[in-house]
Coordinates of C-alpha atoms and ligand atoms in Angstrom, one line a residue:
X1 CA 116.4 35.3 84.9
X2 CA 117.1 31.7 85.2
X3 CA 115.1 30.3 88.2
X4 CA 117.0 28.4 90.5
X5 CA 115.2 28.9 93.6
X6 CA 114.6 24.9 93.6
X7 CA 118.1 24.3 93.9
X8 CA 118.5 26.9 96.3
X9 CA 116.7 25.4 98.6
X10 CA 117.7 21.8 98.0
X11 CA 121.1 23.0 98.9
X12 CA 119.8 24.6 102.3
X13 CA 118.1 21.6 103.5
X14 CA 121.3 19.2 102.7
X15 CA 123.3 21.6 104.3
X16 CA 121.0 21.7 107.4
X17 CA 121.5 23.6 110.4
X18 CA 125.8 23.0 109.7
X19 CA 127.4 26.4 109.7
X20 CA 129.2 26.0 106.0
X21 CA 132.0 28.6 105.1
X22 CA 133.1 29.9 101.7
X23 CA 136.3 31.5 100.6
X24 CA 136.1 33.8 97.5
X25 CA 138.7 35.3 96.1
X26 CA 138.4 37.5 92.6
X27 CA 140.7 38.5 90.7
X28 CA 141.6 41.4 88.2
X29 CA 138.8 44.2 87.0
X30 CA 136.4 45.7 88.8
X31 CA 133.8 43.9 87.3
X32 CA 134.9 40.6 88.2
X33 CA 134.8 41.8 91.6
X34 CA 131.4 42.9 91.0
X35 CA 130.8 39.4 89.7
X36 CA 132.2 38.2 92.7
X37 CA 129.6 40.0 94.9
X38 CA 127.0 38.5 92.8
X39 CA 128.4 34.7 93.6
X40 CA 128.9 35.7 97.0
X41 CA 125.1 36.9 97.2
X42 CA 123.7 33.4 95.9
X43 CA 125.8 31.9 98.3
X44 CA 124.8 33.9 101.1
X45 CA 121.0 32.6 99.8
X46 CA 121.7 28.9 100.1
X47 CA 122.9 29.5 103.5
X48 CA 127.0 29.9 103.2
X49 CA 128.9 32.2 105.2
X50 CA 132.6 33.6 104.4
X51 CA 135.8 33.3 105.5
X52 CA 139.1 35.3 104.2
X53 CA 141.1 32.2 105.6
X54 CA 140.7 29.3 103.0
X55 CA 142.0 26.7 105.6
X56 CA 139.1 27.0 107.4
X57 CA 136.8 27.1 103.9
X58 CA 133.8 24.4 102.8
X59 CA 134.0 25.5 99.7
X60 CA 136.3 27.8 98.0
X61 CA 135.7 29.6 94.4
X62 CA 138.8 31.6 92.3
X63 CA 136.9 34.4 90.3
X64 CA 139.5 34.1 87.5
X65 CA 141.0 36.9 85.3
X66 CA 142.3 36.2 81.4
X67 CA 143.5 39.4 80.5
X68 CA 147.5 38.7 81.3
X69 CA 149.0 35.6 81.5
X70 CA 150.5 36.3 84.6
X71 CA 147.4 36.4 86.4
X72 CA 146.1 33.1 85.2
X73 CA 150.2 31.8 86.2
X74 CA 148.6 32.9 89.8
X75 CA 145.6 31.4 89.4
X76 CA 147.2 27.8 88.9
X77 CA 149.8 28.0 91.3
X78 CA 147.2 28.6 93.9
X79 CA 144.5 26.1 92.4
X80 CA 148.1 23.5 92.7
X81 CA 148.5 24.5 96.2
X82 CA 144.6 23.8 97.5
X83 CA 145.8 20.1 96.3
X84 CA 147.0 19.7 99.8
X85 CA 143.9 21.7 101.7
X86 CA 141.9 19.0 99.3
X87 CA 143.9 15.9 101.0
X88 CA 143.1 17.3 104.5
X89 CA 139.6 18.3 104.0
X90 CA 138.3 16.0 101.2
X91 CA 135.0 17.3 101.5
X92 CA 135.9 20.6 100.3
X93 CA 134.7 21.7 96.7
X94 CA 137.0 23.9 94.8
X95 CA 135.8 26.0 92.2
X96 CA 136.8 27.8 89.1
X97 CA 135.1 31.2 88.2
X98 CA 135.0 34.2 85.7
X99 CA 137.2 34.8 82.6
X100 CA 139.7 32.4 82.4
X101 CA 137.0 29.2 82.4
X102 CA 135.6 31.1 78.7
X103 CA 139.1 29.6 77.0
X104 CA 138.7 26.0 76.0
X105 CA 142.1 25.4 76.2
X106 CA 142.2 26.3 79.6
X107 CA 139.3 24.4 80.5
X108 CA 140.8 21.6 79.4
X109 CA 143.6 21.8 81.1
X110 CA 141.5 22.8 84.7
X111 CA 139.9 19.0 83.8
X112 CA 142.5 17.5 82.6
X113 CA 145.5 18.4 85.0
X114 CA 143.7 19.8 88.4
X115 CA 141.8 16.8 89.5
X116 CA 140.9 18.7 93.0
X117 CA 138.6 21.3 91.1
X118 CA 135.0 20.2 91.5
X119 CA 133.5 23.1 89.5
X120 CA 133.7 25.4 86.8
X121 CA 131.5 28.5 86.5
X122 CA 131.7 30.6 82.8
X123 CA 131.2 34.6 83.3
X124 CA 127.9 34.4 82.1
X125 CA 126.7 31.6 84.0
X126 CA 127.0 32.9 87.5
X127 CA 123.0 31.7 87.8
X128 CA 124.2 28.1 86.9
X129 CA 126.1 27.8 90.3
X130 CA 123.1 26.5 92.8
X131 CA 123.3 23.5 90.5
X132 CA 126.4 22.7 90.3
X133 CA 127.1 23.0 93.8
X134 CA 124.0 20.7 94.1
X135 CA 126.1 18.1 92.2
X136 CA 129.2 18.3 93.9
X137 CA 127.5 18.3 97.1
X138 CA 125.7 15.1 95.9
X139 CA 129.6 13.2 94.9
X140 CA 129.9 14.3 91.5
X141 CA 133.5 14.2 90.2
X142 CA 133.2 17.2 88.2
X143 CA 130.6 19.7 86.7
X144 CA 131.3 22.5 84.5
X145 CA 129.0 25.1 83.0
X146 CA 130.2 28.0 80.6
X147 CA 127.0 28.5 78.4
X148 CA 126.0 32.1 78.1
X149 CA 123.0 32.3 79.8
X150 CA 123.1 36.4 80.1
X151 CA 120.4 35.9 82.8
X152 CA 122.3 37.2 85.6
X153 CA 122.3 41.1 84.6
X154 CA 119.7 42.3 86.5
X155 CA 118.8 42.2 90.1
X156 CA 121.5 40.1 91.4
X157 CA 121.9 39.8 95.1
X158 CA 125.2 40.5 96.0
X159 CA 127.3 40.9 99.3
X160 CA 129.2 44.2 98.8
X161 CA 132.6 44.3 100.1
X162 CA 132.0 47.8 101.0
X163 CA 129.2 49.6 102.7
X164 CA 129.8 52.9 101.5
X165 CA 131.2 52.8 97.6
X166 CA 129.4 50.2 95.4
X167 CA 130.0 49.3 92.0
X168 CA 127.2 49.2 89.2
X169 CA 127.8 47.0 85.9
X170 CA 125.9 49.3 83.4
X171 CA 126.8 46.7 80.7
X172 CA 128.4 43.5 79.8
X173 CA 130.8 42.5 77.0
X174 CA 132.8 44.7 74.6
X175 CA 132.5 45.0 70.8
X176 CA 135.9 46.8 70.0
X177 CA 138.3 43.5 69.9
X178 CA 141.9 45.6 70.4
X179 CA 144.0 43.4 68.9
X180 CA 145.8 42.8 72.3
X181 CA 142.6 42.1 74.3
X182 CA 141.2 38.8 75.8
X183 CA 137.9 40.6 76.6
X184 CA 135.9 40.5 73.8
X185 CA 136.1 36.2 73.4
X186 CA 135.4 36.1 77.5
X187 CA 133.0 38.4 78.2
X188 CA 130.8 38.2 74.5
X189 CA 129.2 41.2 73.4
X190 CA 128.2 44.7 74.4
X191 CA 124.9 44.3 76.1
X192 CA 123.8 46.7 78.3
X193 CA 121.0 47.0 81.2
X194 CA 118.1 48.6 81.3
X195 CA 118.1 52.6 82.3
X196 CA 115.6 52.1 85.3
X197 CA 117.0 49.2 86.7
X198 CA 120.5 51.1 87.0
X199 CA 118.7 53.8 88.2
X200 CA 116.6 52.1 90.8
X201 CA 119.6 50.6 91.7
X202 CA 121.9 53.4 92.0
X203 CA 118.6 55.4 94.1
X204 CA 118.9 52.1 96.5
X205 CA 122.1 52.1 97.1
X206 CA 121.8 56.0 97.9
X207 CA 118.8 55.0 100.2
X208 CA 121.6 52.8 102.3
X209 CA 124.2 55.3 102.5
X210 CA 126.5 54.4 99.4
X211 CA 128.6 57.6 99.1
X212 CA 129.9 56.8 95.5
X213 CA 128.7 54.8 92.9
X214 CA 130.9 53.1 90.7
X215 CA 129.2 52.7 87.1
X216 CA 131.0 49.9 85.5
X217 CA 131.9 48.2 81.8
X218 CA 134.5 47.9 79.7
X219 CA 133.8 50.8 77.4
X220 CA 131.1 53.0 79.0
X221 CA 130.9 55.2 76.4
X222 CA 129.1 53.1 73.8
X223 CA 126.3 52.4 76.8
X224 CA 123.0 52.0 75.4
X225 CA 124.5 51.5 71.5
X226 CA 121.8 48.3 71.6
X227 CA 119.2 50.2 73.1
X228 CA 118.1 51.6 70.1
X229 CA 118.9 55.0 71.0
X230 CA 116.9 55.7 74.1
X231 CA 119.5 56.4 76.2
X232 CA 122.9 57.3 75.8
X233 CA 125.8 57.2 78.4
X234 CA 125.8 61.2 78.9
X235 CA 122.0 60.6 79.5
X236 CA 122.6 58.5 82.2
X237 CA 124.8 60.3 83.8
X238 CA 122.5 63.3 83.9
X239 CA 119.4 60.9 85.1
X240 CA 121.5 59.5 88.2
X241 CA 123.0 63.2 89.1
X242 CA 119.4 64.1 89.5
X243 CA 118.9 61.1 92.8
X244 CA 119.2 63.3 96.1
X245 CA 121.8 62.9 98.2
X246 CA 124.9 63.3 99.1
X247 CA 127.5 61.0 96.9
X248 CA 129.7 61.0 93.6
X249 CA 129.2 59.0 90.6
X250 CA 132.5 57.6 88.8
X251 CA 132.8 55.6 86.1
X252 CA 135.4 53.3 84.2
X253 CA 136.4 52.9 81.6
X254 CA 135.8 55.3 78.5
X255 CA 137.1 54.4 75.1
X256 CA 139.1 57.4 73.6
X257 CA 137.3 56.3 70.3
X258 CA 133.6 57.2 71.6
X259 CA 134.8 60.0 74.4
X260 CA 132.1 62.3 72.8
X261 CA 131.6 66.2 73.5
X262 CA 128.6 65.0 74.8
X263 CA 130.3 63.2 77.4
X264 CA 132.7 65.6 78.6
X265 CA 129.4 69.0 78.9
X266 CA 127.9 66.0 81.0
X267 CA 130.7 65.7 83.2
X268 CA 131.5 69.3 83.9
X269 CA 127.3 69.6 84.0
X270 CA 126.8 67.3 87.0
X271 CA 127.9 68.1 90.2
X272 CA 128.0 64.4 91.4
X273 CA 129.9 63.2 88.7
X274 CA 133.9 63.0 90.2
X275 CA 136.3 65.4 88.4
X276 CA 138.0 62.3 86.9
X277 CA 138.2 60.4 84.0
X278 CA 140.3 57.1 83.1
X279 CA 140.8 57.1 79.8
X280 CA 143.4 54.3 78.2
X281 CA 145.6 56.0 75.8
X282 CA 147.6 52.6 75.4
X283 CA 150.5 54.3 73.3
X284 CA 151.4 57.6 72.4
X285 CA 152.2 56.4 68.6
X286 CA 149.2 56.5 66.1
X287 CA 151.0 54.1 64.3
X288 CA 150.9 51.6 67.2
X289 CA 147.4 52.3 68.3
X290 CA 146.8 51.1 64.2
X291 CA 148.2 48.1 64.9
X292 CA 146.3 47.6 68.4
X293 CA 142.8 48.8 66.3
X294 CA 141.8 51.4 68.4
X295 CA 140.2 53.1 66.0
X296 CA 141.8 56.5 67.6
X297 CA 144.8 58.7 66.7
X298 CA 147.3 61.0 69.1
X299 CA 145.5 63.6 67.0
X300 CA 141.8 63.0 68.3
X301 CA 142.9 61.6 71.8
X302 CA 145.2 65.1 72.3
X303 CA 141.7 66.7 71.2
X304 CA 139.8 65.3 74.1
X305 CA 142.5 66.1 77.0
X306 CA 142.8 70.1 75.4
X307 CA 138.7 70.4 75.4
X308 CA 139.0 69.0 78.8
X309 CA 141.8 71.1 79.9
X310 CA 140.4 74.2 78.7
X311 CA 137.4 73.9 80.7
X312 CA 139.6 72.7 84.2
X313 CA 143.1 72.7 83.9
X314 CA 143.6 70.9 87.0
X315 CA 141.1 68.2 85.9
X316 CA 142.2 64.8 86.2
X317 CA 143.1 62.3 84.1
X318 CA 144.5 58.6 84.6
X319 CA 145.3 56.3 81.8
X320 CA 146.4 52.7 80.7
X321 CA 149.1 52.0 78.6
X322 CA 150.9 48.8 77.1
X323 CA 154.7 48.7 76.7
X324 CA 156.3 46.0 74.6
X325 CA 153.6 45.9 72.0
X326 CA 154.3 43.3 69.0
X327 CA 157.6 45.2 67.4
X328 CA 156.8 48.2 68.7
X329 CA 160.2 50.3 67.9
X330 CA 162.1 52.4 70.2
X331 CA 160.9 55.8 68.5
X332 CA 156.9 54.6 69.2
X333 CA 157.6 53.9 72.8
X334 CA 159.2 57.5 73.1
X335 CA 156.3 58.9 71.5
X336 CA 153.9 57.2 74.9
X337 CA 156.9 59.1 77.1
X338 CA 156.0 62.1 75.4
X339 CA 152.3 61.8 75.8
X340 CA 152.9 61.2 79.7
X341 CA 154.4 64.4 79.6
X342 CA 152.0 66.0 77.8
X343 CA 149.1 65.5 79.3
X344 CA 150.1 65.1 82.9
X345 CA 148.4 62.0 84.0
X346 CA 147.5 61.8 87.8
X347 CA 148.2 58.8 87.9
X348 CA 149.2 55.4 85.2
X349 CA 148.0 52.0 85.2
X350 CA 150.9 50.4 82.8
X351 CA 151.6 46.6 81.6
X352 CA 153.9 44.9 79.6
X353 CA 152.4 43.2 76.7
X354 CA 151.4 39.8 77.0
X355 CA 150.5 37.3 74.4
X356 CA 146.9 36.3 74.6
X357 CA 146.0 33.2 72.4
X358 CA 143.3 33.6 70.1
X359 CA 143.9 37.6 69.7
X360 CA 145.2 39.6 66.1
X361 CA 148.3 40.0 68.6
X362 CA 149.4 36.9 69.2
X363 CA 149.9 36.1 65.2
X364 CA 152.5 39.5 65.0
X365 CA 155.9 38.7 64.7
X366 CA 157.7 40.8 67.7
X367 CA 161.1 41.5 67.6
X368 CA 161.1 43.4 71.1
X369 CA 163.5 40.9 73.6
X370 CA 162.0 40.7 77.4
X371 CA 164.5 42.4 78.6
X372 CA 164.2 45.4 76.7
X373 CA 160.2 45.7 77.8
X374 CA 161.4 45.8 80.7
X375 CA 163.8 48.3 80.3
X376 CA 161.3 50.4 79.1
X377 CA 158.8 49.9 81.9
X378 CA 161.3 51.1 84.4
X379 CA 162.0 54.0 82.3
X380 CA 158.1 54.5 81.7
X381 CA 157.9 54.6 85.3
X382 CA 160.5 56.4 86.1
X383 CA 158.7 59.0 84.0
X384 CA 155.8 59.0 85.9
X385 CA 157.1 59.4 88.7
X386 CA 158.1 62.6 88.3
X387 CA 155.2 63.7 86.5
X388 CA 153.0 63.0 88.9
X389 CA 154.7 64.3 91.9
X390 CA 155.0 67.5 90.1
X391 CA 151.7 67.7 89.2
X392 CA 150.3 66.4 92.3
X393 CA 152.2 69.6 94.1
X394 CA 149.4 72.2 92.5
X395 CA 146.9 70.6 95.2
X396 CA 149.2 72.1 98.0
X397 CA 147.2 74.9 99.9
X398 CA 144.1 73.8 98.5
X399 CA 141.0 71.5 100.3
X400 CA 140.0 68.4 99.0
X401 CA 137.4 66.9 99.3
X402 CA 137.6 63.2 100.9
X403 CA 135.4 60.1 100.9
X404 CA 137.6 58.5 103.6
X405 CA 138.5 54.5 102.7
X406 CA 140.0 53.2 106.1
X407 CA 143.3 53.3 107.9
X408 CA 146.9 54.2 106.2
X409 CA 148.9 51.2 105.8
X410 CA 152.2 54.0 105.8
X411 CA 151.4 55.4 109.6
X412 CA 149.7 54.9 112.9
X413 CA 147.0 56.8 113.4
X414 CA 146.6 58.4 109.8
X415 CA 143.9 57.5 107.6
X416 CA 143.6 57.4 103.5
X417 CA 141.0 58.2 101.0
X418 CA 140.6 59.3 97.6
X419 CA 139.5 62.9 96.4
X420 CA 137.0 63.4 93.4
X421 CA 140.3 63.1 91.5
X422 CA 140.5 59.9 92.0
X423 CA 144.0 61.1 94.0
X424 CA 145.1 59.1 97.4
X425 CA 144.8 61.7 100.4
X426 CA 146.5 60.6 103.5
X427 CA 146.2 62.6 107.1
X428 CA 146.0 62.3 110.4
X429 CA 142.1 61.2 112.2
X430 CA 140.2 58.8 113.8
X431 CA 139.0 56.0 112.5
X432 CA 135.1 56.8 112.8
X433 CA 135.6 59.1 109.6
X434 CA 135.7 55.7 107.7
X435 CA 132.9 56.1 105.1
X436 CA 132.0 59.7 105.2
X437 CA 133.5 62.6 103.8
X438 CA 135.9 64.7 105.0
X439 CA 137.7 68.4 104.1
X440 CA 141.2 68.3 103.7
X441 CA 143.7 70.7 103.7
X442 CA 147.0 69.8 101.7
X443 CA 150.2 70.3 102.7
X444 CA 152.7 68.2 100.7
X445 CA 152.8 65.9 97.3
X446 CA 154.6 62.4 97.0
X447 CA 154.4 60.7 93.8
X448 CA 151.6 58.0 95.0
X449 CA 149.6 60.4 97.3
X450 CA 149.0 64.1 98.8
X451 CA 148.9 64.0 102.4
X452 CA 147.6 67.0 104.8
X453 CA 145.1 67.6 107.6
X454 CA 141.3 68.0 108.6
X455 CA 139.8 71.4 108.1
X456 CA 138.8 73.1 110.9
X457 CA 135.9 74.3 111.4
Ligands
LIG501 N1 148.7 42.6 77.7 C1 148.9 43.7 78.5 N2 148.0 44.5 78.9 C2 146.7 44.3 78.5 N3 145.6 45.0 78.7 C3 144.6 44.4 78.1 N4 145.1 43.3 77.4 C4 146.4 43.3 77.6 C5 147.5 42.4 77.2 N5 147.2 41.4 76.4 C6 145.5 46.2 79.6 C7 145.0 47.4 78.8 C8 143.6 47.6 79.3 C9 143.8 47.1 80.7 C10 142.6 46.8 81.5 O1 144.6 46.0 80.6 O2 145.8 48.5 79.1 O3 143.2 48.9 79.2
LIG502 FE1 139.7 45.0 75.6 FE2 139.7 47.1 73.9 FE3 137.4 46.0 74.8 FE4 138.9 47.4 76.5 S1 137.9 48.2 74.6 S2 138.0 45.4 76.9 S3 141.0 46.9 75.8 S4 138.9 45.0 73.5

């Protein structure tokens, strides 16, 4: 762990008593938002508060995402538009975070065309940010750092956006280099954190009230692969099932490739692991999943969903899939249609292709116009629609169980949460349910959500 306490405190004492305010704003995964926590925790140590308003921000930091080009398109039209918030407060620092900063072409543009950013802070360099802010504080111009220092893995302070579901990086990095994927050039490779520490984290956390843990890396399932084979990811699981107390345990997300049968007799052995897994199909065509190096076909992925089906039919799965991959042919998209059917997802987290410099990808010649891609997302969707509201209606009659999130944005009065499915639950309650669990009986099924009321009694 890089020791920057020095700075730490050098920052506190320019500072002084001045209340100073920091906007943060992540974008993308759920491990950037973890990595968000973790820059908001270091602030929080050098004496910053936070704000949700960036007008009335000291300093603000983007917590970038690489993985579609539409989110870094975001990214610099809001970095353009702090231009002005720059002219009106020029003592504001603007900085750049997470997994955009890791392209070099695009932190060369950041230097080159966005003259108000101050700072730029690489995804494994979160540790470097005491100094940097120390230099920008002091006049400098610019300061960048994007080494990989990997010393920011383990006991990180961090100001949780929630106080009753936390996430938990269980690694870092991915080794599997999709053809499509960003990730692997970002984020390096796999590494993953010690057993205890994710235990004695996860106990903590359980200590505080945190009614679900959220284990987090980009392919769960090869957890522990560089710890010499002291634990494995189904090990895990079964270690933090055995914590007291009353909470669930997800996880995200699990390469079909490494989904092992040891994985899914963990699952259905612990009782506080949620009766959900995310597992990205991508496409229903072995052929394109060649061409994406997944290292999977339909074949084996249709293998996991039966031996998880035969154990729980209504088990639930949720998946990711790309449309518009490099020439992939109308009879291959029909083929992920068919798999949508098959399986019955609960829910779908689909995107349309984008080219990401630097990846296998990006050299394929693709054929596919922009308007067909989208034509085919709409029909993808349209698909899913009805697949989930169909399958949703088999949880009508039934109780769920509810870790309630806050208030329903759809009705006054009615609250929302998410079942051990993973499935939206909306109903009727007051809002000191927010954070606990509740029983719900359901009565009807939309296509995003199940709706119904308390139990009584
Ligand atoms: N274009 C579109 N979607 C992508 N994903 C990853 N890279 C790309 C890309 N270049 C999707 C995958 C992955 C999810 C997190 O993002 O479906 O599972
Ligand atoms: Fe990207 Fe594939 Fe790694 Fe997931 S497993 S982060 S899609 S390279």
């Amino acid at each position: 762990m890089k020791d920057n306490t020095a700075e730490i405190s050098e920052i506190k004492a320019l500072l002084g008593d001045k209340p100073r305010k920091a906007y943060i704003r992540s974008f993308g995964c759920q491990l950037n938002v973890s990595d968000g926590e973790k820059i908001k925790g270091l602030l929080k140590k050098m004496g910053y508060g936070f704000t949700e308003d960036e007008h009335e921000a000291d300093l603000i930091i983007l917590n970038t995402c690489a993985v579609r080009e539409s989110a870094e398109d975001r990214v610099f039209g809001i970095v353009g538009s702090m231009k002005k918030l720059k002219e009106l407060k020029p003592s504001l620092i603007i900085g750049i975070a997470g997994c955009m900063t890791a392209q070099s072409h695009i932190a060369e543009k950041i230097k080159k065309s966005y003259p108000q950013v101050d700072l730029v802070l690489g995804t494994s360099a979160i540790s470097a940010l005491p100094r940097l802010l120390l230099e920008a504080l002091r006049g400098a111009k610019f300061s960048a750092d994007i080494t990989e220092y990997d010393d920011f893995s383990e006991a990180a302070e961090q100001v949780r956006e929630s106080s009753f579901k936390a996430s938990v990086p269980i690694m870092f990095g991915c080794n599997n280099f999709c053809t499509y994927c960003i990730v692997p050039y970002v984020r390096g490779r796999e590494r993953s954190r010690r057993p205890e520490d994710i235990i004695g984290e996860v106990r903590e956390l359980v200590s505080q009230g945190y009614k679900e843990i959220m284990l987090l890396g980009q392919n769960v399932n090869s957890y522990g692969n560089d710890l010499g084979g002291e634990c494995s990811f189904p090990q895990l699981l079964r270690e933090l099932n055995k914590i007291e107390g009353d909470f669930w345990i997800r996880f995200m997300s699990s390469h079909p490739k490494d989904a092992s049968k040891e994985l899914i007799d963990a699952i259905f052995d612990c009782e506080k692991v949620a009766k959900h897994l995310h597992l990205p199909v991508q496409s229903g065509s072995s052929a394109v999943l060649d061409r994406m190096n997944r290292r999977y076909t339909m074949e084996k992925y249709l293998g996991i969903v039966d031996e998880i089906r035969r154990r729980d039919d209504d088990f639930s799965l949720t998946t990711d899939i790309i449309v518009g991959f490099p020439n992939e042919t109308d009879e291959e998209f029909r083929a992920t249609l068919d798999v949508i059917k098959k399986v019955r997802y609960d829910n779908i987290y689909s995107f349309i292709y984008s080219k990401r410099s630097g990846t296998k990808a990006a050299e394929m010649p693709d054929s596919i116009s922009d308007e067909e891609k989208g034509h085919r997302m709409r029909e993808l969707l349209e698909v899913q629609r009805e697949v989930s509201t169909e399958h949703y209606k088999r949880f009508i009659g039934r109780t769920m169980r509810v870790l309630v999130d806050g208030v329903s944005k759809k009705k006054d009065g009615w609250l929302t949460g998410k079942s051990s499915e993973f499935i939206i639950v909306e109903f009727e309650g007051d809002s000191s349910l927010i954070g606990q669990f509740a029983d719900i009986e359901i009565t009807d099924a939309m296509n995003w959500a199940v709706t119904g009321h308390i139990k009584k009694g």
